[in-house]
mmCIF file of N, CA and C in Angstrom:
data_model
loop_
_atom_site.group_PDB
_atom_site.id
_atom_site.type_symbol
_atom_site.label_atom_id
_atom_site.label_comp_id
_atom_site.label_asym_id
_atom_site.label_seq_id
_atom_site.Cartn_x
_atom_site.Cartn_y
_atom_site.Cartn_z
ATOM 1 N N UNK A 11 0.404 68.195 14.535
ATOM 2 C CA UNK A 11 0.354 67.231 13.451
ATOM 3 C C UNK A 11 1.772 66.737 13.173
ATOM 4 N N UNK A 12 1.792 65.460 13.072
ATOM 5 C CA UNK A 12 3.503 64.749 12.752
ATOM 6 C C UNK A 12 3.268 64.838 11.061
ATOM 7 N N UNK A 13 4.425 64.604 10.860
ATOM 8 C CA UNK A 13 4.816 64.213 9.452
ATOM 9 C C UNK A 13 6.560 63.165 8.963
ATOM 10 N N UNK A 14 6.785 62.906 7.690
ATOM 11 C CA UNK A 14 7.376 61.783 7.585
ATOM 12 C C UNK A 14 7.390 62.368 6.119
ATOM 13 N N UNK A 15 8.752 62.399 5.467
ATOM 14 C CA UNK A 15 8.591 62.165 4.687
ATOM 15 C C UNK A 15 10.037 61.440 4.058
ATOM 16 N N UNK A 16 10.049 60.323 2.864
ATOM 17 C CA UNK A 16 11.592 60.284 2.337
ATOM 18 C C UNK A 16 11.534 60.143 0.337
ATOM 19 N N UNK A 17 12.469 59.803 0.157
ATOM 20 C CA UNK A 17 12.540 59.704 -0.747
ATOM 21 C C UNK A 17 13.265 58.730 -1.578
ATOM 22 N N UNK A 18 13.439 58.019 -2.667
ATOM 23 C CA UNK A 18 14.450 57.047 -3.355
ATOM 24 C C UNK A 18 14.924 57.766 -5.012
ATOM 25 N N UNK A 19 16.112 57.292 -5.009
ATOM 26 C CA UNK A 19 16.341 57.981 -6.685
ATOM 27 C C UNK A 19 16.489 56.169 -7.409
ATOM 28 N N UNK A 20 15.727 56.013 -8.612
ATOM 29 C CA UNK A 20 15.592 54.905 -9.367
ATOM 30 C C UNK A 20 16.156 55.425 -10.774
ATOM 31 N N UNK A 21 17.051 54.087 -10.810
ATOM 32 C CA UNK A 21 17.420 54.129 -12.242
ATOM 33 C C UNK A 21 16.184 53.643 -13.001
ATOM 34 N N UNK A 22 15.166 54.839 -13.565
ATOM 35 C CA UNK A 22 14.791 54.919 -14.913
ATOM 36 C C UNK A 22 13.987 56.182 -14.872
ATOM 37 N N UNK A 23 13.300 55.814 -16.358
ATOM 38 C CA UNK A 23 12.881 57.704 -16.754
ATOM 39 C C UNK A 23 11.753 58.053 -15.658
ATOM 40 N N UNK A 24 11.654 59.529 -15.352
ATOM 41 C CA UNK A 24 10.269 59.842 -14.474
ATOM 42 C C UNK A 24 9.127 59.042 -15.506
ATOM 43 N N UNK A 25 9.195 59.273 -16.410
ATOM 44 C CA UNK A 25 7.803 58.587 -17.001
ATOM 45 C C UNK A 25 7.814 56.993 -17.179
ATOM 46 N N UNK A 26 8.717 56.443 -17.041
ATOM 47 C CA UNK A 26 8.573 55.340 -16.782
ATOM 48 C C UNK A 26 8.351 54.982 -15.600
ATOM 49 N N UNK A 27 8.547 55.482 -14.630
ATOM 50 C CA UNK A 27 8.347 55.158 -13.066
ATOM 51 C C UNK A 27 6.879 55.983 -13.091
ATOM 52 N N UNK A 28 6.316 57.051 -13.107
ATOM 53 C CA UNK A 28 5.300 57.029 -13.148
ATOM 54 C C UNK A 28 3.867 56.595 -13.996
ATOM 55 N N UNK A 29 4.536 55.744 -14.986
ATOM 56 C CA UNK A 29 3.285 54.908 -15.839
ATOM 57 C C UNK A 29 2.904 53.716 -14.909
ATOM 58 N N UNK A 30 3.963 53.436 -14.057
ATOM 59 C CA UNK A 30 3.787 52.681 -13.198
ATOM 60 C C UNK A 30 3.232 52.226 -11.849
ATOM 61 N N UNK A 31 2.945 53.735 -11.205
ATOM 62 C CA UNK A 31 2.607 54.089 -9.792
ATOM 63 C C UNK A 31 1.527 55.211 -9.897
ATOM 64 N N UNK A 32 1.381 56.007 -11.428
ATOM 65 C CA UNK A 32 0.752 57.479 -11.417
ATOM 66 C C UNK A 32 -1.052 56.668 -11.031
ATOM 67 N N UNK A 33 -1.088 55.750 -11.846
ATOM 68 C CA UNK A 33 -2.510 55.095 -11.381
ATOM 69 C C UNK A 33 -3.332 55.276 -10.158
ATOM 70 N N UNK A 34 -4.315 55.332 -9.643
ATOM 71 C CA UNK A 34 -4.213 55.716 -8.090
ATOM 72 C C UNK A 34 -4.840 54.240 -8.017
ATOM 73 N N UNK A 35 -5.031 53.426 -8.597
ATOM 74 C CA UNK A 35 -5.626 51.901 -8.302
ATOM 75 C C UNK A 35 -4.129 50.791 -8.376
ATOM 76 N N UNK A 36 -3.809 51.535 -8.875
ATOM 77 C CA UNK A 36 -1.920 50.569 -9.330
ATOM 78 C C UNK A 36 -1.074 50.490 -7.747
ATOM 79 N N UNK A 37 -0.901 50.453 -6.984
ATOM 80 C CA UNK A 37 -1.088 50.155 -5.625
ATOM 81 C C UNK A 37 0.133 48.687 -5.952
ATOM 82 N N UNK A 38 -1.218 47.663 -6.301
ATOM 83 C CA UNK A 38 -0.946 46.266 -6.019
ATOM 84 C C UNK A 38 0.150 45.810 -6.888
ATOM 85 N N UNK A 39 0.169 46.453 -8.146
ATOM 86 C CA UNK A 39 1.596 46.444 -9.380
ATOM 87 C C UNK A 39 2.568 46.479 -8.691
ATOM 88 N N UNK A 40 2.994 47.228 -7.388
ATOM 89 C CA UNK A 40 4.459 47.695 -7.245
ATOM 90 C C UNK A 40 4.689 47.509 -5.619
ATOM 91 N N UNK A 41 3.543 47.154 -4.860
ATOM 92 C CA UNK A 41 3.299 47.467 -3.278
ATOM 93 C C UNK A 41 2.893 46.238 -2.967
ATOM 94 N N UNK A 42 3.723 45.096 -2.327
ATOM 95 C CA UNK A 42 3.871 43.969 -1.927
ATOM 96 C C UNK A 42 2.733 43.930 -0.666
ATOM 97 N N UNK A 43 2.829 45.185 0.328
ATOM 98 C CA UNK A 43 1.824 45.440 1.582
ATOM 99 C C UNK A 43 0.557 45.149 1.077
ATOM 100 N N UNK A 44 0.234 45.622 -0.542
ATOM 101 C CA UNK A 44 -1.174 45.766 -0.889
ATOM 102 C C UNK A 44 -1.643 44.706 -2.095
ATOM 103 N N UNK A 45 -1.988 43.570 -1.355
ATOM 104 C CA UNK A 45 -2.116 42.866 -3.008
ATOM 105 C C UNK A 45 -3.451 42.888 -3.701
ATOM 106 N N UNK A 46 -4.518 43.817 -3.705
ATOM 107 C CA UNK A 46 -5.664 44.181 -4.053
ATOM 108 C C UNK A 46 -5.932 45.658 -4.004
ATOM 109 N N UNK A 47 -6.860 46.199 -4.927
ATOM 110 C CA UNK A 47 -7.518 47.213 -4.477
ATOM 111 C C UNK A 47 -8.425 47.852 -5.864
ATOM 112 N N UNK A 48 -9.316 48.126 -5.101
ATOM 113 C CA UNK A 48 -10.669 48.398 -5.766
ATOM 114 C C UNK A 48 -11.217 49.436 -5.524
ATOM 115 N N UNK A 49 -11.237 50.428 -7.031
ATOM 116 C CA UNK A 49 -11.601 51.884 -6.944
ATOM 117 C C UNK A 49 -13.657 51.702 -7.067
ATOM 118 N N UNK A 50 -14.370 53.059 -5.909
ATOM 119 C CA UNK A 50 -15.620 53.354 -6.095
ATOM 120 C C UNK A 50 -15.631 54.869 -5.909
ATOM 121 N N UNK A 51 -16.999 55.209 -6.613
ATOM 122 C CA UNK A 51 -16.975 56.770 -6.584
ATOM 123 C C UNK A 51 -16.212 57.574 -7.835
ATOM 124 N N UNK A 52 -16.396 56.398 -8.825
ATOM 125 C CA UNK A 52 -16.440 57.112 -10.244
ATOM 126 C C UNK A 52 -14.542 57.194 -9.803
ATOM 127 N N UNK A 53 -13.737 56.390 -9.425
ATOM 128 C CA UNK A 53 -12.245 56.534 -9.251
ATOM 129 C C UNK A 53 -11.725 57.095 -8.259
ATOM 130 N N UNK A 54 -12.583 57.873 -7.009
ATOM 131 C CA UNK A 54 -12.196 58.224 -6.605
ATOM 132 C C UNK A 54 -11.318 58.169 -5.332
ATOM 133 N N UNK A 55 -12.324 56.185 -4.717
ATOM 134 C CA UNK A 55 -12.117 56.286 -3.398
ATOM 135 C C UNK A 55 -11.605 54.846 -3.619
ATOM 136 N N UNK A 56 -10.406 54.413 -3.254
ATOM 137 C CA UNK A 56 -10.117 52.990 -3.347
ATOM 138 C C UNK A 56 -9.819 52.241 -2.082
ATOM 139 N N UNK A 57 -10.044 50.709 -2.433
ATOM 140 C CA UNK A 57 -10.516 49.838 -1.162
ATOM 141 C C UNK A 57 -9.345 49.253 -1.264
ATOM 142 N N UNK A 58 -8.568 49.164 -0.466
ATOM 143 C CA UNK A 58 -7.138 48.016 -0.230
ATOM 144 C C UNK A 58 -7.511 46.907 0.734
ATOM 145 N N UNK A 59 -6.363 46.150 0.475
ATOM 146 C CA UNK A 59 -6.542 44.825 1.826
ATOM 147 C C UNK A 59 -5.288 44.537 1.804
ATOM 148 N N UNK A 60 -4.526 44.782 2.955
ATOM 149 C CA UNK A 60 -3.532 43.968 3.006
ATOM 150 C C UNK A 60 -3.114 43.143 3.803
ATOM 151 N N UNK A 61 -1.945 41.730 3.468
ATOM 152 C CA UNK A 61 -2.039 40.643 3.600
ATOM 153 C C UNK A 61 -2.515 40.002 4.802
ATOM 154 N N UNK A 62 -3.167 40.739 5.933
ATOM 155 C CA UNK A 62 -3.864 40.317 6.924
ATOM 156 C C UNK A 62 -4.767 40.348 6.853
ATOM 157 N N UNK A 63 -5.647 41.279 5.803
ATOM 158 C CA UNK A 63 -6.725 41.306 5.504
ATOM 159 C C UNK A 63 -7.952 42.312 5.946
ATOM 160 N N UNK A 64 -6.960 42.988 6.369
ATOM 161 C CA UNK A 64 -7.709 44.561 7.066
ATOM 162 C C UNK A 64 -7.914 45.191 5.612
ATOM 163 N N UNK A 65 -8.731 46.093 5.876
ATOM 164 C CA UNK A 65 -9.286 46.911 5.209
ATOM 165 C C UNK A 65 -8.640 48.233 5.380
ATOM 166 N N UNK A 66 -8.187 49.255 4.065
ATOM 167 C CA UNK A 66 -7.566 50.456 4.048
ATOM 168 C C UNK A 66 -8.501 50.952 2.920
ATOM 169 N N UNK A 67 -8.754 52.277 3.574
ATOM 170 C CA UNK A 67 -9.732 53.162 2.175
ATOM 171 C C UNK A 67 -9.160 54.178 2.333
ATOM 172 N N UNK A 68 -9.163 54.383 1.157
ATOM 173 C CA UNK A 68 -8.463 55.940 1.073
ATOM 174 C C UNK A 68 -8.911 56.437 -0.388
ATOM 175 N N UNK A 69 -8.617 58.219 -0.267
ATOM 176 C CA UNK A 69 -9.967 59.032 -1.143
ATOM 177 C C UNK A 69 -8.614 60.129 -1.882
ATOM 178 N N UNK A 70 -9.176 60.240 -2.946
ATOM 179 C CA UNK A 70 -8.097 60.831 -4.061
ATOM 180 C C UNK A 70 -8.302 62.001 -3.507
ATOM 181 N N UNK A 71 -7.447 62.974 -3.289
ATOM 182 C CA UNK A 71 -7.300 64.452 -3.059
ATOM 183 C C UNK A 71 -6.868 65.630 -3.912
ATOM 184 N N UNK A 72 -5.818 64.986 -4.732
ATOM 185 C CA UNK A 72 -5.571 65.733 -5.675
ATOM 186 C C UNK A 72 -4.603 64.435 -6.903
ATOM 187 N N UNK A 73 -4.813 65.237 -7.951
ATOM 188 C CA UNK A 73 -4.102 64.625 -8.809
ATOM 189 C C UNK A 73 -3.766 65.510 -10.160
ATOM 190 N N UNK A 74 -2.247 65.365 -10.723
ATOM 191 C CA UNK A 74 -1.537 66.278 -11.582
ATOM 192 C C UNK A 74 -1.075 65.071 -12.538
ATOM 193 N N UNK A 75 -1.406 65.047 -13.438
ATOM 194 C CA UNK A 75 -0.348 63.845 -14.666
ATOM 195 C C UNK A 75 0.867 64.905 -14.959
ATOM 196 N N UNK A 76 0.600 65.790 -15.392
ATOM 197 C CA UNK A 76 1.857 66.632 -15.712
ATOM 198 C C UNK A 76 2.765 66.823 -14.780
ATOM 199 N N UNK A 77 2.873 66.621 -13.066
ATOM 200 C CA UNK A 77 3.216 67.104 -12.455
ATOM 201 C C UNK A 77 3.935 65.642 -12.061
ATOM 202 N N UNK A 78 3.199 64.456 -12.177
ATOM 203 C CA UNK A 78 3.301 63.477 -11.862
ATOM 204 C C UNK A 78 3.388 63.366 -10.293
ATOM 205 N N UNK A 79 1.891 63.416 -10.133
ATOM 206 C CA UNK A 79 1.733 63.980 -8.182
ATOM 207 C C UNK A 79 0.698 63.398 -7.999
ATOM 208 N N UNK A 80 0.193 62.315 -6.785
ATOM 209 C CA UNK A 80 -1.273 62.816 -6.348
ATOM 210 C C UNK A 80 -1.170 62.892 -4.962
ATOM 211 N N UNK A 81 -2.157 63.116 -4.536
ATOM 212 C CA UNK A 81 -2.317 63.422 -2.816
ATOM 213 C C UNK A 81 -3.483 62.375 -2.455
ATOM 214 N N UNK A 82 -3.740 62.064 -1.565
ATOM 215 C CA UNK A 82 -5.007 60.898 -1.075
ATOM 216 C C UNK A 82 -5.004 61.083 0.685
ATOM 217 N N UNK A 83 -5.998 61.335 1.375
ATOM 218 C CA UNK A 83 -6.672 60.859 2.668
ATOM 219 C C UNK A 83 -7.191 59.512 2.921
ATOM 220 N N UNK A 84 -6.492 58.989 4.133
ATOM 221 C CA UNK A 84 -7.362 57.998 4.688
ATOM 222 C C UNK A 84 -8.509 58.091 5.279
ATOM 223 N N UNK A 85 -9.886 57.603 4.722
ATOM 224 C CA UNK A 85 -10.818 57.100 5.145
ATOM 225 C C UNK A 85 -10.716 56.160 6.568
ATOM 226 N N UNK A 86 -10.188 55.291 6.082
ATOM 227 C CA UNK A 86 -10.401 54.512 7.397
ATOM 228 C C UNK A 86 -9.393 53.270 7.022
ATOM 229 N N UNK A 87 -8.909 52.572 7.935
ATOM 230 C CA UNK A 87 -7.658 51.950 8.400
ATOM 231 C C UNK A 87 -7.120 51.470 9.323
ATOM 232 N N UNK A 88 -6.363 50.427 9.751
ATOM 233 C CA UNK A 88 -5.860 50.309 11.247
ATOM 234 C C UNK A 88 -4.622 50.366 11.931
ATOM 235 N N UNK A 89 -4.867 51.659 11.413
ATOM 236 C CA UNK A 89 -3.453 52.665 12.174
ATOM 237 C C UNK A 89 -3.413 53.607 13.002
ATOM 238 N N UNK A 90 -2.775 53.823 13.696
ATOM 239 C CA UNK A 90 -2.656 54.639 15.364
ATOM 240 C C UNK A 90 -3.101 55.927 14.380
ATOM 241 N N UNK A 91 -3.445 56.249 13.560
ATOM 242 C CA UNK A 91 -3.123 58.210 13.372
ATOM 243 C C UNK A 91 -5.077 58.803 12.575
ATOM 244 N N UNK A 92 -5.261 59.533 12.662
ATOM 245 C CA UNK A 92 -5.946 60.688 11.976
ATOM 246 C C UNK A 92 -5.980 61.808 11.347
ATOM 247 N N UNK A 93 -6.594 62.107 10.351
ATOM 248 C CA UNK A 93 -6.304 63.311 9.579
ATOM 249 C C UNK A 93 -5.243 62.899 8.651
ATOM 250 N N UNK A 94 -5.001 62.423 8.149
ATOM 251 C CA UNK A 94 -3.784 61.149 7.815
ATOM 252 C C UNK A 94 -4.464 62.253 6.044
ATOM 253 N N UNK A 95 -2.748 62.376 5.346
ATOM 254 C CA UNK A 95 -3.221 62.925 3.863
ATOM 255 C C UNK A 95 -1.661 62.756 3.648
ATOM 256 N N UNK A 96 -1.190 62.463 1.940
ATOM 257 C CA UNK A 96 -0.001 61.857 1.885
ATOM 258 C C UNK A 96 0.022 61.871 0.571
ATOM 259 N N UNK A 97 1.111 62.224 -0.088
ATOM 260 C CA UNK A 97 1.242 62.923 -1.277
ATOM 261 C C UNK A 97 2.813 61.835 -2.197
ATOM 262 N N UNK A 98 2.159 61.399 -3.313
ATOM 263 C CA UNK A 98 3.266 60.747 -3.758
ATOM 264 C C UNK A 98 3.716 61.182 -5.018
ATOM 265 N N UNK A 99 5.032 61.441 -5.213
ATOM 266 C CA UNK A 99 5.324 62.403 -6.383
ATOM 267 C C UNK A 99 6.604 62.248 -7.006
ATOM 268 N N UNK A 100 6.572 61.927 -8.471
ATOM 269 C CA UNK A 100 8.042 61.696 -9.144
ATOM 270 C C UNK A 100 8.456 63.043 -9.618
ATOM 271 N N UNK A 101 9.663 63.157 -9.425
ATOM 272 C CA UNK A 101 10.774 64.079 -10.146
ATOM 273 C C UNK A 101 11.590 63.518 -10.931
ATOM 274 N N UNK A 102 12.069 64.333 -12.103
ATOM 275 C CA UNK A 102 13.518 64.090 -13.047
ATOM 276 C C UNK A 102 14.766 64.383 -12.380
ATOM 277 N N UNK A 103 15.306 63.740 -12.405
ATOM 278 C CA UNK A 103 16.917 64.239 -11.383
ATOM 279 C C UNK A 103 17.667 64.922 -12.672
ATOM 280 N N UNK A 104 17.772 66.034 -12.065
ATOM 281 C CA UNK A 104 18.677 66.594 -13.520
ATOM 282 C C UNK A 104 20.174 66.211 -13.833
ATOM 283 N N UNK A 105 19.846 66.421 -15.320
ATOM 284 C CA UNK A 105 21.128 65.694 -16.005
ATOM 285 C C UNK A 105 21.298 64.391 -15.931
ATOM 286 N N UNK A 106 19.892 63.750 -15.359
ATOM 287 C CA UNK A 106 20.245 62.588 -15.476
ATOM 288 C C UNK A 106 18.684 61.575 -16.423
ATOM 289 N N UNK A 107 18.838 60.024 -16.415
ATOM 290 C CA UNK A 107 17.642 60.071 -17.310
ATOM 291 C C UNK A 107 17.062 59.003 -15.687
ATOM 292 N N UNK A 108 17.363 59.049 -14.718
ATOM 293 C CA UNK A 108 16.614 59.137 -13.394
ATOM 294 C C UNK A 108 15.697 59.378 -12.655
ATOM 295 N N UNK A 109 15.019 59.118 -11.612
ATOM 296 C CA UNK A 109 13.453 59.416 -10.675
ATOM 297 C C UNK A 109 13.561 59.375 -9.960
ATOM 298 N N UNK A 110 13.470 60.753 -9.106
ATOM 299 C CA UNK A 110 13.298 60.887 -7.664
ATOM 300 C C UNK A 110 12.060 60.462 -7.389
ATOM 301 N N UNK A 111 12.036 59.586 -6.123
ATOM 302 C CA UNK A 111 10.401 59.177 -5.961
ATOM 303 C C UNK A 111 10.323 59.792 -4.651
ATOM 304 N N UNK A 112 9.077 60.899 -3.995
ATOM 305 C CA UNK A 112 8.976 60.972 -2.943
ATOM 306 C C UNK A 112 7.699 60.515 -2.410
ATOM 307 N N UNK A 113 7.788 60.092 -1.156
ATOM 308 C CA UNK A 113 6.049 59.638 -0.526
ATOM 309 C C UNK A 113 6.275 60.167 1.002
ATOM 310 N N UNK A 114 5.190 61.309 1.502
ATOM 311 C CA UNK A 114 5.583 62.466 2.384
ATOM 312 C C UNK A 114 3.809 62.260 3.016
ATOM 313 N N UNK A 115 4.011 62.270 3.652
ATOM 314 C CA UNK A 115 2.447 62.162 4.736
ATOM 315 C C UNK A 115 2.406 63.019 6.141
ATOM 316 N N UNK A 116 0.992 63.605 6.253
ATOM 317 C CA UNK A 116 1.138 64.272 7.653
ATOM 318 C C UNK A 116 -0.030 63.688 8.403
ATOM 319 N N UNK A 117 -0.106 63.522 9.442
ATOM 320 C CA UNK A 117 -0.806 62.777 10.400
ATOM 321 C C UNK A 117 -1.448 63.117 11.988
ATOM 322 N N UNK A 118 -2.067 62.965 12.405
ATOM 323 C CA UNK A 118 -2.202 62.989 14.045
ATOM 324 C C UNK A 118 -2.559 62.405 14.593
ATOM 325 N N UNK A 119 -0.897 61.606 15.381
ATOM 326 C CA UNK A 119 -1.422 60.080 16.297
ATOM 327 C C UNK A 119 -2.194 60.122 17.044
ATOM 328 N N UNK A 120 -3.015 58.704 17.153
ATOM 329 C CA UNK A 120 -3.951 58.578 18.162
ATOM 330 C C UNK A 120 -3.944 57.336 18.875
ATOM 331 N N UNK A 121 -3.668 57.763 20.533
ATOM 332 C CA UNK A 121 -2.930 56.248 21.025
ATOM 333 C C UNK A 121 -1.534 55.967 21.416
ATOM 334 N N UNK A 122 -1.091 57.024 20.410
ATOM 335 C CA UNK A 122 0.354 55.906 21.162
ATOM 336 C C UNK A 122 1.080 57.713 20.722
ATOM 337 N N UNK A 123 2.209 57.884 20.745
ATOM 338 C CA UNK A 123 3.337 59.204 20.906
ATOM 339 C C UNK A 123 3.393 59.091 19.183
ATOM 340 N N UNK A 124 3.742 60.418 18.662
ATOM 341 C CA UNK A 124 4.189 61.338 17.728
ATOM 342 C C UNK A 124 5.065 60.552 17.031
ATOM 343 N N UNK A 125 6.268 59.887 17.656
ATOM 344 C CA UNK A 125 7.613 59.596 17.444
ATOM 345 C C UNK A 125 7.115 58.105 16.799
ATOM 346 N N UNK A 126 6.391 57.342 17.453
ATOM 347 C CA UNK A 126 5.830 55.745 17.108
ATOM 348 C C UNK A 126 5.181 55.814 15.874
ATOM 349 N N UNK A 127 4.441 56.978 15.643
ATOM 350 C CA UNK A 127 3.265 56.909 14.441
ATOM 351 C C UNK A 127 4.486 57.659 13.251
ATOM 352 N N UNK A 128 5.285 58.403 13.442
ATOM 353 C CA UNK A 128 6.158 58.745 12.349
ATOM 354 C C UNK A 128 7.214 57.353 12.078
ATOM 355 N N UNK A 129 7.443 56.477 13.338
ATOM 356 C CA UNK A 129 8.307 55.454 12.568
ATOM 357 C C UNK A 129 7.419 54.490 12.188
ATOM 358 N N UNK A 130 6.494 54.057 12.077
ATOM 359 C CA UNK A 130 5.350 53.304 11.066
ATOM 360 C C UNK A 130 5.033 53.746 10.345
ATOM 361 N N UNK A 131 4.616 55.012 9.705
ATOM 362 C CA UNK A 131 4.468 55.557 8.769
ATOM 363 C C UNK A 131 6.074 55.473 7.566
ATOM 364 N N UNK A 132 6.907 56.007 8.144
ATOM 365 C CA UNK A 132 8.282 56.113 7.144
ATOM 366 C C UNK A 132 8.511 54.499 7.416
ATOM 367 N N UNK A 133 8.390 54.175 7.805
ATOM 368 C CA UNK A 133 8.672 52.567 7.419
ATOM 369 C C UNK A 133 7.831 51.943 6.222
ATOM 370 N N UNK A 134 6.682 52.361 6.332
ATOM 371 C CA UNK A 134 5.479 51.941 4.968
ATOM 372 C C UNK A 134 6.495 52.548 3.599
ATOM 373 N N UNK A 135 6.652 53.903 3.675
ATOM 374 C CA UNK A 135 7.072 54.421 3.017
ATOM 375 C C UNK A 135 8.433 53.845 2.247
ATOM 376 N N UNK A 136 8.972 53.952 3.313
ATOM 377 C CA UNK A 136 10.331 53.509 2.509
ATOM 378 C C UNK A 136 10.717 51.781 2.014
ATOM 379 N N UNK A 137 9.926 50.634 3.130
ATOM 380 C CA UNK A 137 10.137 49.590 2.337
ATOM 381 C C UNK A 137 8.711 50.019 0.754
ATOM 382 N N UNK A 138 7.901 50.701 1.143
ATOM 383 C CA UNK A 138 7.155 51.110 -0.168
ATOM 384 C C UNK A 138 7.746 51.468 -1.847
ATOM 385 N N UNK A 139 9.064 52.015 -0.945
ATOM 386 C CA UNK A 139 9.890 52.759 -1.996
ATOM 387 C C UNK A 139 11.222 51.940 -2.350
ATOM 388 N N UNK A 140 11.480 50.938 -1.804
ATOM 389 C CA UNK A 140 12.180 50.245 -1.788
ATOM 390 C C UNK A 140 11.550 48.788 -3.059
ATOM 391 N N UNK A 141 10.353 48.696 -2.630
ATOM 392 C CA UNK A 141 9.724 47.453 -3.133
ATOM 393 C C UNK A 141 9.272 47.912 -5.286
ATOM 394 N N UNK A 142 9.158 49.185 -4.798
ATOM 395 C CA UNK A 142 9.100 50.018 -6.205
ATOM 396 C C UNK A 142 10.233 50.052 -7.284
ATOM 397 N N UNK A 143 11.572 49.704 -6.521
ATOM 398 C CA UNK A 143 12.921 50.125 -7.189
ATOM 399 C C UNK A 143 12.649 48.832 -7.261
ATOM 400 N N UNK A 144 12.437 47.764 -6.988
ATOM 401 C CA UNK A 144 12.875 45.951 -7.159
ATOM 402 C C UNK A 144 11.611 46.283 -8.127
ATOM 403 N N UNK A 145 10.647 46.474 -8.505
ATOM 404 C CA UNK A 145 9.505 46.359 -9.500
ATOM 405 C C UNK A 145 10.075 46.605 -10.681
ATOM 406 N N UNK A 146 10.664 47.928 -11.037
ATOM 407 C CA UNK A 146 11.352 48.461 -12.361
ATOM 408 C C UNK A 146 12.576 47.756 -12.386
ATOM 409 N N UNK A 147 13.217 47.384 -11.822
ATOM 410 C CA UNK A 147 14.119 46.041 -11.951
ATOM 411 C C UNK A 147 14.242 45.023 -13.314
ATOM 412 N N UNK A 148 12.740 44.508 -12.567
ATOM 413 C CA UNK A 148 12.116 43.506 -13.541
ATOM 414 C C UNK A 148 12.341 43.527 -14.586
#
């Protein structure tokens, strides 16, 4: 199984960065890749589209407000990998009034090498995390 994970530190509070992203439907607020998405299954399982118009589903796995964490599996998608589960989670940077943001996924390519499906994956991730710091900007 590959994995990927990084991280960004944002100037503002963990709870302000996570009122923002803790949503598991809030996606489209902060994620330029995703400009839709629509929760079924009583919240559990949400439908994305992004701007090509593919279809991404993915299913809540875990979720902590206190912890400011959730975890989610892909359903289905059109990406080289399987078994695909990916965990996004704010921290307080201490001593500071700061947010570590991490988004960490493990996977098993299918199709193409280990090395290809970890640099598409941390690429989602980090312009993900990138597009998040220009959101709280605002």
């Amino acid at each position: 199984m590959a994995s990927t994970t990084t991280f960004i530190d944002i100037a503002a509070t963990p709870e302000q960065v996570w009122q923002l992203i803790g949503g598991f439907n809030s996606l489209p607020d902060w994620l330029p890749y995703i400009p839709s998405s629509t929760l079924s299954e009583g919240g559990q399982v949400r439908h994305l589209a992004n701007p090509a118009g593919q279809a991404i589903v993915e299913r809540l796995e875990a979720y902590d407000n206190a912890a400011r964490r959730y975890s989610y599996s892909i359903i289905a998608a059109p990406f080289p990998a399987k078994d695909y589960r990916s965990t996004l989670q704010v921290d307080a940077i201490t001593g500071s009034e700061h947010a570590r943001v991490t988004w960490s996924g493990e996977f098993t390519p299918v199709g193409v090498s280990e090395e290809e499906v970890i640099s598409l994956f941390h690429g989602i991730y980090a312009a993900g995390l990138e597009a998040l710091q220009q959101s709280l900007r605002k």
